[in-house]
PDB file of C-alpha atoms in Angstrom:
ATOM      1  CA  TYR A   1      -1.119  -3.890  -6.898  1.00 99.00           C
ATOM      2  CA  LEU A   2       0.837  -0.355  -6.727  1.00 99.00           C
ATOM      3  CA  HIS A   3       4.863  -1.247  -5.846  1.00 98.00           C
ATOM      4  CA  GLY A   4       6.746   0.410  -3.554  1.00 97.00           C
ATOM      5  CA  GLY A   5      10.434   1.267  -4.274  1.00 96.00           C
ATOM      6  CA  ALA A   6      10.676   5.136  -2.185  1.00 95.00           C
ATOM      7  CA  TYR A   7       8.875   5.875  -5.594  1.00 96.00           C
ATOM      8  CA  MET A   8      12.008   6.161  -7.718  1.00 97.00           C
ATOM      9  CA  MET A   9      12.358   2.239  -8.415  1.00 97.00           C
ATOM     10  CA  GLY A  10      10.432  -0.878  -8.853  1.00 97.00           C
ATOM     11  CA  SER A  11       8.221  -1.738 -11.241  1.00 98.00           C
ATOM     12  CA  PRO A  12       6.044  -4.902 -12.157  1.00 97.00           C
ATOM     13  CA  LYS A  13       8.329  -6.806 -12.353  1.00 97.00           C
ATOM     14  CA  THR A  14      10.228  -6.511  -9.197  1.00 97.00           C
ATOM     15  CA  HIS A  15       6.549  -7.448  -6.652  1.00 97.00           C
ATOM     16  CA  ARG A  16       5.335  -9.862  -9.533  1.00 97.00           C
ATOM     17  CA  ARG A  17       6.659 -12.876  -7.927  1.00 96.00           C
ATOM     18  CA  MET A  18       4.392 -11.850  -3.785  1.00 97.00           C
ATOM     19  CA  VAL A  19       1.910 -10.484  -5.593  1.00 98.00           C
ATOM     20  CA  SER A  20       1.177 -13.795  -7.488  1.00 97.00           C
ATOM     21  CA  HIS A  21       1.013 -15.343  -4.099  1.00 97.00           C
ATOM     22  CA  ILE A  22      -1.233 -13.419  -2.942  1.00 97.00           C
ATOM     23  CA  ILE A  23      -3.590 -13.428  -6.039  1.00 96.00           C
ATOM     24  CA  ARG A  24      -3.588 -17.308  -6.298  1.00 96.00           C
ATOM     25  CA  ARG A  25      -4.448 -17.617  -2.969  1.00 96.00           C
ATOM     26  CA  ALA A  26      -7.434 -14.767  -2.469  1.00 96.00           C
ATOM     27  CA  GLY A  27      -8.525 -16.479  -6.211  1.00 95.00           C
ATOM     28  CA  MET A  28      -8.043 -13.150  -8.072  1.00 96.00           C
ATOM     29  CA  ARG A  29      -6.251 -10.981 -10.950  1.00 96.00           C
ATOM     30  CA  ALA A  30      -4.006  -8.760 -10.667  1.00 98.00           C
ATOM     31  CA  LEU A  31      -2.924  -5.306 -12.466  1.00 98.00           C
ATOM     32  CA  LEU A  32       0.544  -4.265 -11.755  1.00 98.00           C
ATOM     33  CA  PRO A  33       0.669  -0.973 -13.045  1.00 98.00           C
ATOM     34  CA  ASP A  34       3.991   0.808 -14.143  1.00 98.00           C
ATOM     35  CA  TYR A  35       3.540   3.827 -12.701  1.00 98.00           C
ATOM     36  CA  ARG A  36       6.085   7.149 -13.405  1.00 98.00           C
ATOM     37  CA  LEU A  37       8.642   7.369 -10.845  1.00 98.00           C
ATOM     38  CA  ALA A  38      10.774  10.817  -9.521  1.00 98.00           C
ATOM     39  CA  PRO A  39      13.389  12.135 -10.148  1.00 97.00           C
ATOM     40  CA  GLU A  40      12.381  12.532 -13.781  1.00 97.00           C
ATOM     41  CA  ASN A  41       8.309  12.819 -13.621  1.00 98.00           C
ATOM     42  CA  PRO A  42       8.077  13.989  -9.484  1.00 97.00           C
ATOM     43  CA  PHE A  43       4.699  14.350  -7.562  1.00 98.00           C
ATOM     44  CA  PRO A  44       2.360  14.101  -9.162  1.00 98.00           C
ATOM     45  CA  ALA A  45       2.846  12.038 -12.134  1.00 98.00           C
ATOM     46  CA  ALA A  46       2.236   8.751 -10.348  1.00 98.00           C
ATOM     47  CA  LEU A  47      -0.841  10.124  -9.008  1.00 99.00           C
ATOM     48  CA  GLU A  48      -2.464  10.873 -12.106  1.00 99.00           C
ATOM     49  CA  ASP A  49      -1.223   7.712 -13.793  1.00 99.00           C
ATOM     50  CA  SER A  50      -2.412   5.721 -11.004  1.00 99.00           C
ATOM     51  CA  THR A  51      -6.237   7.218 -10.827  1.00 99.00           C
ATOM     52  CA  THR A  52      -5.785   7.657 -14.723  1.00 99.00           C
ATOM     53  CA  ILE A  53      -5.895   3.665 -14.613  1.00 98.00           C
ATOM     54  CA  TYR A  54      -8.080   3.028 -11.973  1.00 99.00           C
ATOM     55  CA  ARG A  55     -10.453   4.680 -14.234  1.00 99.00           C
ATOM     56  CA  ALA A  56     -10.129   3.372 -17.751  1.00 98.00           C
ATOM     57  CA  LEU A  57     -10.757  -0.510 -15.655  1.00 98.00           C
ATOM     58  CA  VAL A  58     -14.506   1.166 -14.974  1.00 98.00           C
ATOM     59  CA  GLU A  59     -14.644   2.577 -18.356  1.00 98.00           C
ATOM     60  CA  ALA A  60     -13.710  -1.149 -19.970  1.00 98.00           C
ATOM     61  CA  GLY A  61     -17.087  -2.551 -17.131  1.00 98.00           C
ATOM     62  CA  THR A  62     -15.048  -3.857 -14.657  1.00 97.00           C
ATOM     63  CA  ASP A  63     -17.060  -3.233 -11.562  1.00 98.00           C
ATOM     64  CA  PRO A  64     -15.498  -1.865  -8.329  1.00 98.00           C
ATOM     65  CA  ALA A  65     -17.359  -3.095  -6.484  1.00 97.00           C
ATOM     66  CA  THR A  66     -15.264  -6.042  -7.635  1.00 97.00           C
ATOM     67  CA  MET A  67     -11.891  -4.462  -7.308  1.00 98.00           C
ATOM     68  CA  ALA A  68      -9.423  -3.919  -4.766  1.00 99.00           C
ATOM     69  CA  ILE A  69      -6.511  -1.532  -4.386  1.00 99.00           C
ATOM     70  CA  GLY A  70      -3.157  -2.361  -2.810  1.00 99.00           C
ATOM     71  CA  GLY A  71       0.559  -1.230  -2.443  1.00 99.00           C
ATOM     72  CA  ASP A  72       3.393  -1.766  -0.125  1.00 98.00           C
ATOM     73  CA  SER A  73       5.758   1.121   1.215  1.00 97.00           C
ATOM     74  CA  ALA A  74       5.412   4.098  -1.655  1.00 98.00           C
ATOM     75  CA  GLY A  75       3.395   1.984  -3.212  1.00 99.00           C
ATOM     76  CA  GLY A  76       0.890   2.093  -0.189  1.00 99.00           C
ATOM     77  CA  ASN A  77       1.157   5.776   0.073  1.00 99.00           C
ATOM     78  CA  LEU A  78       0.182   6.064  -3.262  1.00 99.00           C
ATOM     79  CA  ALA A  79      -2.629   3.311  -3.448  1.00 99.00           C
ATOM     80  CA  MET A  80      -4.483   5.629  -0.025  1.00 99.00           C
ATOM     81  CA  ALA A  81      -3.691   8.706  -2.020  1.00 99.00           C
ATOM     82  CA  THR A  82      -5.593   7.367  -4.579  1.00 99.00           C
ATOM     83  CA  LEU A  83      -8.518   6.605  -2.796  1.00 99.00           C
ATOM     84  CA  LEU A  84      -8.820  10.375  -1.399  1.00 99.00           C
ATOM     85  CA  ALA A  85      -8.631  11.406  -4.818  1.00 99.00           C
ATOM     86  CA  LEU A  86     -11.255   9.459  -6.320  1.00 99.00           C
ATOM     87  CA  ARG A  87     -13.100  10.056  -3.308  1.00 99.00           C
ATOM     88  CA  ASP A  88     -12.854  13.375  -3.718  1.00 99.00           C
ATOM     89  CA  ALA A  89     -13.579  13.904  -7.511  1.00 99.00           C
ATOM     90  CA  GLY A  90     -16.719  11.883  -6.943  1.00 99.00           C
ATOM     91  CA  ASP A  91     -16.083   8.649  -8.528  1.00 99.00           C
ATOM     92  CA  PRO A  92     -17.308   5.061  -7.188  1.00 98.00           C
ATOM     93  CA  LEU A  93     -14.084   3.278  -4.763  1.00 99.00           C
ATOM     94  CA  PRO A  94     -12.994   0.049  -5.264  1.00 99.00           C
ATOM     95  CA  ALA A  95     -14.381  -2.238  -2.310  1.00 98.00           C
ATOM     96  CA  THR A  96     -11.485  -2.626  -0.559  1.00 98.00           C
ATOM     97  CA  CYS A  97      -8.115  -1.665  -0.111  1.00 99.00           C
ATOM     98  CA  PHE A  98      -4.359  -3.206   1.689  1.00 99.00           C
ATOM     99  CA  LEU A  99      -1.620  -1.803   2.422  1.00 99.00           C
ATOM    100  CA  LEU A 100       1.619  -3.299   3.444  1.00 99.00           C
ATOM    101  CA  SER A 101       4.547  -1.332   5.498  1.00 98.00           C
ATOM    102  CA  PRO A 102       2.780   1.900   4.278  1.00 98.00           C
ATOM    103  CA  TRP A 103       5.003   5.195   4.167  1.00 98.00           C
ATOM    104  CA  LEU A 104       2.596   7.938   4.659  1.00 98.00           C
ATOM    105  CA  ASP A 105       3.931  10.540   6.336  1.00 97.00           C
ATOM    106  CA  LEU A 106       6.959  12.216   3.868  1.00 97.00           C
ATOM    107  CA  ALA A 107       7.180  14.809   6.834  1.00 94.00           C
ATOM    108  CA  ALA A 108       8.395  12.497   8.814  1.00 92.00           C
ATOM    109  CA  GLN A 109       6.357  13.626  12.575  1.00 93.00           C
ATOM    110  CA  GLY A 110       5.857  10.004  13.710  1.00 88.00           C
ATOM    111  CA  GLU A 111       7.621   8.810  16.839  1.00 88.00           C
ATOM    112  CA  SER A 112       8.748   5.210  15.137  1.00 90.00           C
ATOM    113  CA  CYS A 113      11.797   7.467  12.608  1.00 83.00           C
ATOM    114  CA  GLU A 114      12.894   8.047  15.891  1.00 80.00           C
ATOM    115  CA  SER A 115      11.804   4.976  18.360  1.00 81.00           C
ATOM    116  CA  ARG A 116      13.183   2.171  15.502  1.00 85.00           C
ATOM    117  CA  ALA A 117      15.751   3.444  13.633  1.00 76.00           C
ATOM    118  CA  GLU A 118      18.126   1.087  14.982  1.00 81.00           C
ATOM    119  CA  HIS A 119      15.527  -1.791  14.379  1.00 80.00           C
ATOM    120  CA  ASP A 120      14.960  -1.428  10.840  1.00 76.00           C
ATOM    121  CA  PRO A 121      17.553  -3.169   8.336  1.00 77.00           C
ATOM    122  CA  TRP A 122      15.466  -1.943   5.598  1.00 72.00           C
ATOM    123  CA  PHE A 123      14.644   1.885   5.714  1.00 80.00           C
ATOM    124  CA  LYS A 124      16.856   5.010   7.864  1.00 80.00           C
ATOM    125  CA  PRO A 125      15.536   7.756   8.602  1.00 85.00           C
ATOM    126  CA  LYS A 126      18.592   9.162   7.030  1.00 86.00           C
ATOM    127  CA  ASP A 127      17.620   8.029   3.739  1.00 86.00           C
ATOM    128  CA  MET A 128      13.942  10.350   4.110  1.00 92.00           C
ATOM    129  CA  PRO A 129      15.565  13.700   3.175  1.00 92.00           C
ATOM    130  CA  GLU A 130      16.755  12.991  -0.970  1.00 94.00           C
ATOM    131  CA  ILE A 131      13.294  11.241  -1.354  1.00 94.00           C
ATOM    132  CA  VAL A 132      11.197  13.266  -0.369  1.00 96.00           C
ATOM    133  CA  LYS A 133      13.043  16.011  -2.379  1.00 95.00           C
ATOM    134  CA  LYS A 134      13.109  13.704  -5.596  1.00 96.00           C
ATOM    135  CA  TYR A 135       9.822  13.507  -5.545  1.00 96.00           C
ATOM    136  CA  CYS A 136       7.804  16.260  -4.257  1.00 95.00           C
ATOM    137  CA  SER A 137      10.296  19.606  -3.226  1.00 87.00           C
ATOM    138  CA  GLU A 138       8.037  21.933  -4.981  1.00 88.00           C
ATOM    139  CA  PHE A 139       4.925  20.350  -2.588  1.00 93.00           C
ATOM    140  CA  ASP A 140       3.408  21.077   1.059  1.00 95.00           C
ATOM    141  CA  LEU A 141       4.609  17.131   2.697  1.00 97.00           C
ATOM    142  CA  LYS A 142       1.571  18.017   4.584  1.00 97.00           C
ATOM    143  CA  ASN A 143      -0.496  17.657   1.774  1.00 98.00           C
ATOM    144  CA  PRO A 144      -3.070  14.617   2.150  1.00 98.00           C
ATOM    145  CA  LEU A 145      -2.222  13.793  -1.477  1.00 98.00           C
ATOM    146  CA  VAL A 146       1.285  13.343  -0.372  1.00 98.00           C
ATOM    147  CA  SER A 147       1.280  12.514   3.103  1.00 98.00           C
ATOM    148  CA  PRO A 148      -1.994  10.753   3.160  1.00 98.00           C
ATOM    149  CA  VAL A 149      -1.885  10.537   7.020  1.00 98.00           C
ATOM    150  CA  TYR A 150      -3.210  14.106   6.976  1.00 98.00           C
ATOM    151  CA  ALA A 151      -6.056  13.221   5.273  1.00 98.00           C
ATOM    152  CA  ASP A 152     -10.204  13.795   6.109  1.00 98.00           C
ATOM    153  CA  ALA A 153     -10.243   9.783   6.232  1.00 98.00           C
ATOM    154  CA  THR A 154     -13.906   9.998   6.187  1.00 98.00           C
ATOM    155  CA  GLY A 155     -15.915   6.996   3.096  1.00 98.00           C
ATOM    156  CA  LEU A 156     -12.767   5.483   2.699  1.00 98.00           C
ATOM    157  CA  PRO A 157     -13.066   1.594   1.863  1.00 98.00           C
ATOM    158  CA  PRO A 158     -12.533  -1.352   4.269  1.00 98.00           C
ATOM    159  CA  THR A 159      -8.435  -1.192   4.959  1.00 99.00           C
ATOM    160  CA  LEU A 160      -5.714  -3.666   5.686  1.00 99.00           C
ATOM    161  CA  ILE A 161      -2.683  -2.383   7.361  1.00 99.00           C
ATOM    162  CA  GLN A 162      -0.055  -5.459   7.909  1.00 99.00           C
ATOM    163  CA  VAL A 163       3.012  -3.243   8.988  1.00 98.00           C
ATOM    164  CA  GLY A 164       6.170  -4.758  11.244  1.00 95.00           C
ATOM    165  CA  ASP A 165       7.279  -3.535  15.147  1.00 95.00           C
ATOM    166  CA  HIS A 166      11.187  -3.034  14.307  1.00 93.00           C
ATOM    167  CA  GLU A 167      10.099  -0.216  11.292  1.00 94.00           C
ATOM    168  CA  ILE A 168      10.757   2.797  10.845  1.00 93.00           C
ATOM    169  CA  LEU A 169       7.066   3.660   9.462  1.00 95.00           C
ATOM    170  CA  LEU A 170       4.934   1.717  12.181  1.00 96.00           C
ATOM    171  CA  SER A 171       3.576   5.269  13.399  1.00 96.00           C
ATOM    172  CA  ASP A 172       2.267   6.084   9.864  1.00 97.00           C
ATOM    173  CA  SER A 173       0.240   2.994   9.959  1.00 98.00           C
ATOM    174  CA  THR A 174      -0.784   3.473  13.616  1.00 98.00           C
ATOM    175  CA  ARG A 175      -2.115   6.923  12.988  1.00 98.00           C
ATOM    176  CA  LEU A 176      -3.875   6.069   9.456  1.00 99.00           C
ATOM    177  CA  ALA A 177      -5.810   3.220  12.099  1.00 99.00           C
ATOM    178  CA  ASP A 178      -6.650   5.797  14.168  1.00 98.00           C
ATOM    179  CA  ASN A 179      -7.372   8.486  11.649  1.00 98.00           C
ATOM    180  CA  ILE A 180      -9.998   5.706   9.823  1.00 99.00           C
ATOM    181  CA  GLU A 181     -11.362   4.473  13.007  1.00 98.00           C
ATOM    182  CA  LYS A 182     -12.502   8.296  14.490  1.00 98.00           C
ATOM    183  CA  ALA A 183     -13.860   8.616  11.079  1.00 99.00           C
ATOM    184  CA  GLY A 184     -15.903   5.503  11.245  1.00 98.00           C
ATOM    185  CA  GLY A 185     -14.977   3.352   9.270  1.00 98.00           C
ATOM    186  CA  ASP A 186     -13.509  -0.123   8.841  1.00 98.00           C
ATOM    187  CA  VAL A 187     -10.270  -0.861   9.060  1.00 99.00           C
ATOM    188  CA  THR A 188      -7.846  -4.127  10.751  1.00 98.00           C
ATOM    189  CA  LEU A 189      -4.402  -3.334  11.180  1.00 99.00           C
ATOM    190  CA  GLN A 190      -1.854  -5.851  11.890  1.00 98.00           C
ATOM    191  CA  VAL A 191       1.945  -5.149  13.869  1.00 98.00           C
ATOM    192  CA  TRP A 192       3.736  -8.115  12.479  1.00 98.00           C
ATOM    193  CA  PRO A 193       6.263  -8.652  15.792  1.00 96.00           C
ATOM    194  CA  GLU A 194       9.972  -7.891  15.319  1.00 94.00           C
ATOM    195  CA  MET A 195       9.081  -7.600  11.531  1.00 95.00           C
ATOM    196  CA  TRP A 196      10.629  -4.661   9.610  1.00 92.00           C
ATOM    197  CA  HIS A 197       9.801  -2.960   6.281  1.00 93.00           C
ATOM    198  CA  VAL A 198       7.270  -4.868   3.294  1.00 96.00           C
ATOM    199  CA  PHE A 199       8.637  -8.330   5.251  1.00 96.00           C
ATOM    200  CA  GLN A 200       6.379  -9.810   3.131  1.00 97.00           C
ATOM    201  CA  PHE A 201       8.261  -9.470   0.188  1.00 95.00           C
ATOM    202  CA  PHE A 202      10.666 -12.190   1.845  1.00 93.00           C
ATOM    203  CA  ILE A 203       8.007 -14.584   1.177  1.00 91.00           C
ATOM    204  CA  GLY A 204       9.297 -18.129   0.353  1.00 87.00           C
ATOM    205  CA  GLN A 205      12.694 -17.679   2.892  1.00 91.00           C
ATOM    206  CA  MET A 206      10.554 -16.706   6.208  1.00 94.00           C
ATOM    207  CA  PRO A 207       7.298 -18.326   6.932  1.00 96.00           C
ATOM    208  CA  GLU A 208       6.257 -15.235   8.516  1.00 97.00           C
ATOM    209  CA  SER A 209       5.917 -13.895   5.567  1.00 96.00           C
ATOM    210  CA  LYS A 210       3.754 -16.702   4.327  1.00 96.00           C
ATOM    211  CA  LYS A 211       1.685 -16.192   7.172  1.00 98.00           C
ATOM    212  CA  ALA A 212       1.307 -12.193   6.182  1.00 98.00           C
ATOM    213  CA  ILE A 213       0.475 -13.301   2.907  1.00 98.00           C
ATOM    214  CA  LYS A 214      -1.682 -15.759   3.469  1.00 97.00           C
ATOM    215  CA  GLY A 215      -3.437 -12.841   5.668  1.00 98.00           C
ATOM    216  CA  ILE A 216      -3.546 -11.075   3.046  1.00 98.00           C
ATOM    217  CA  ALA A 217      -5.653 -13.485   1.227  1.00 97.00           C
ATOM    218  CA  ALA A 218      -7.799 -14.171   3.598  1.00 97.00           C
ATOM    219  CA  TYR A 219      -8.616 -10.784   3.810  1.00 98.00           C
ATOM    220  CA  LEU A 220      -9.078 -10.720   0.499  1.00 98.00           C
ATOM    221  CA  GLN A 221     -11.713 -13.248   0.173  1.00 96.00           C
ATOM    222  CA  LYS A 222     -13.465 -12.278   3.146  1.00 96.00           C
ATOM    223  CA  GLN A 223     -14.732  -8.823   1.458  1.00 96.00           C
ATOM    224  CA  PHE A 224     -15.352 -10.370  -2.223  1.00 94.00           C
ATOM    225  CA  GLY A 225     -17.220 -13.899  -0.337  1.00 85.00           C
ATOM    226  CA  ALA A 226     -17.976 -16.011  -3.166  1.00 47.00           C
ATOM    227  CA  GLN A 227     -16.559 -14.210  -5.866  1.00 49.00           C
ATOM    228  CA  ALA A 228     -13.041 -15.301  -5.150  1.00 46.00           C
ATOM    229  CA  VAL A 229     -12.511 -19.110  -5.302  1.00 46.00           C
ATOM    230  CA  ALA A 230      -9.226 -19.113  -4.247  1.00 44.00           C
ATOM    231  CA  GLN A 231      -6.317 -21.075  -6.950  1.00 46.00           C
ATOM    232  CA  LYS A 232      -4.323 -23.590  -4.564  1.00 46.00           C
ATOM    233  CA  PRO A 233      -0.314 -22.281  -4.787  1.00 43.00           C
ATOM    234  CA  GLN A 234       2.803 -23.374  -5.989  1.00 44.00           C
ATOM    235  CA  GLU A 235       5.431 -22.526  -3.027  1.00 42.00           C
ATOM    236  CA  ASP A 236       8.433 -21.076  -2.565  1.00 39.00           C
ATOM    237  CA  ARG A 237       7.987 -20.952  -6.797  1.00 36.00           C
ATOM    238  CA  ALA A 238       8.930 -17.446  -8.706  1.00 32.00           C
ATOM    239  CA  ALA A 239       6.133 -16.121 -10.488  1.00 31.00           C
TER     240      ALA A 239
END
C-alpha cells in the first residue's frame, strides 16, 4: 500500500490505522513502503522505490497472483504508475489494484478541478501548482508515469476506484475508469455522494468511511476468494 501525502508528506505511520482496518477485514497482510519524498527526491524517485520493492517481493518468492497494490491520492497515482512501469517492462503484475481518491492528472485538465473547487474541504486547486513544481518540474505533466490518466490502460489487473463526488479529483477517477473499460479491462468505480478527498481516512469517525473500508475488503476477498480469511477488526481503535 502506497500512502498519500501530495508526494511530499505522509509515511507508513500516518496510514497504518486505515490500512489495518482494510487488511483485518480482508484477511491479508500489508507492506507500507517508506518511499522517498519530494522536494528532496522528485520524480521518478518514488516510482523507482515502488517498483524495486515489488520486484524484491517477487524475487523473494511471493507469487504476484496473491498480491494486490493500492494507494490513496498521490499514492494512488504511484500505485497506477507502478503497474504501468511493470507492465511495460514485462514484469508479472499483481492480481488486483485498489485506489482511493487517486491523483492521476497532474496537468489538472479534469472538469471537477473547477466544478468541485468550492466543495472539497481537503484538497484545493490552488494547492496543486506548487506541489507539482516540487514533484516533477522537469517532466511533461502528461507523461503517463507522471499522470497515469494519459496512459494506455491495456493489460491492467482488475481495479477498484473509490472517490467522493465532492472532490476536485473526481474526474481523474472517472477518466481512468473509462480508459480501463475502453481497453477491455475490469474496473469497479464507486462514487460516494457528498464525500471529499480520501474520506476513508476518517474510519472510526464517519459511518461512510467505515462502509467504504468494508467495501474495499469485500472487493479484495472477492478477488482472492478462499485465499483470504477475514479477521474481526477492533472497531474504532488505533492500529
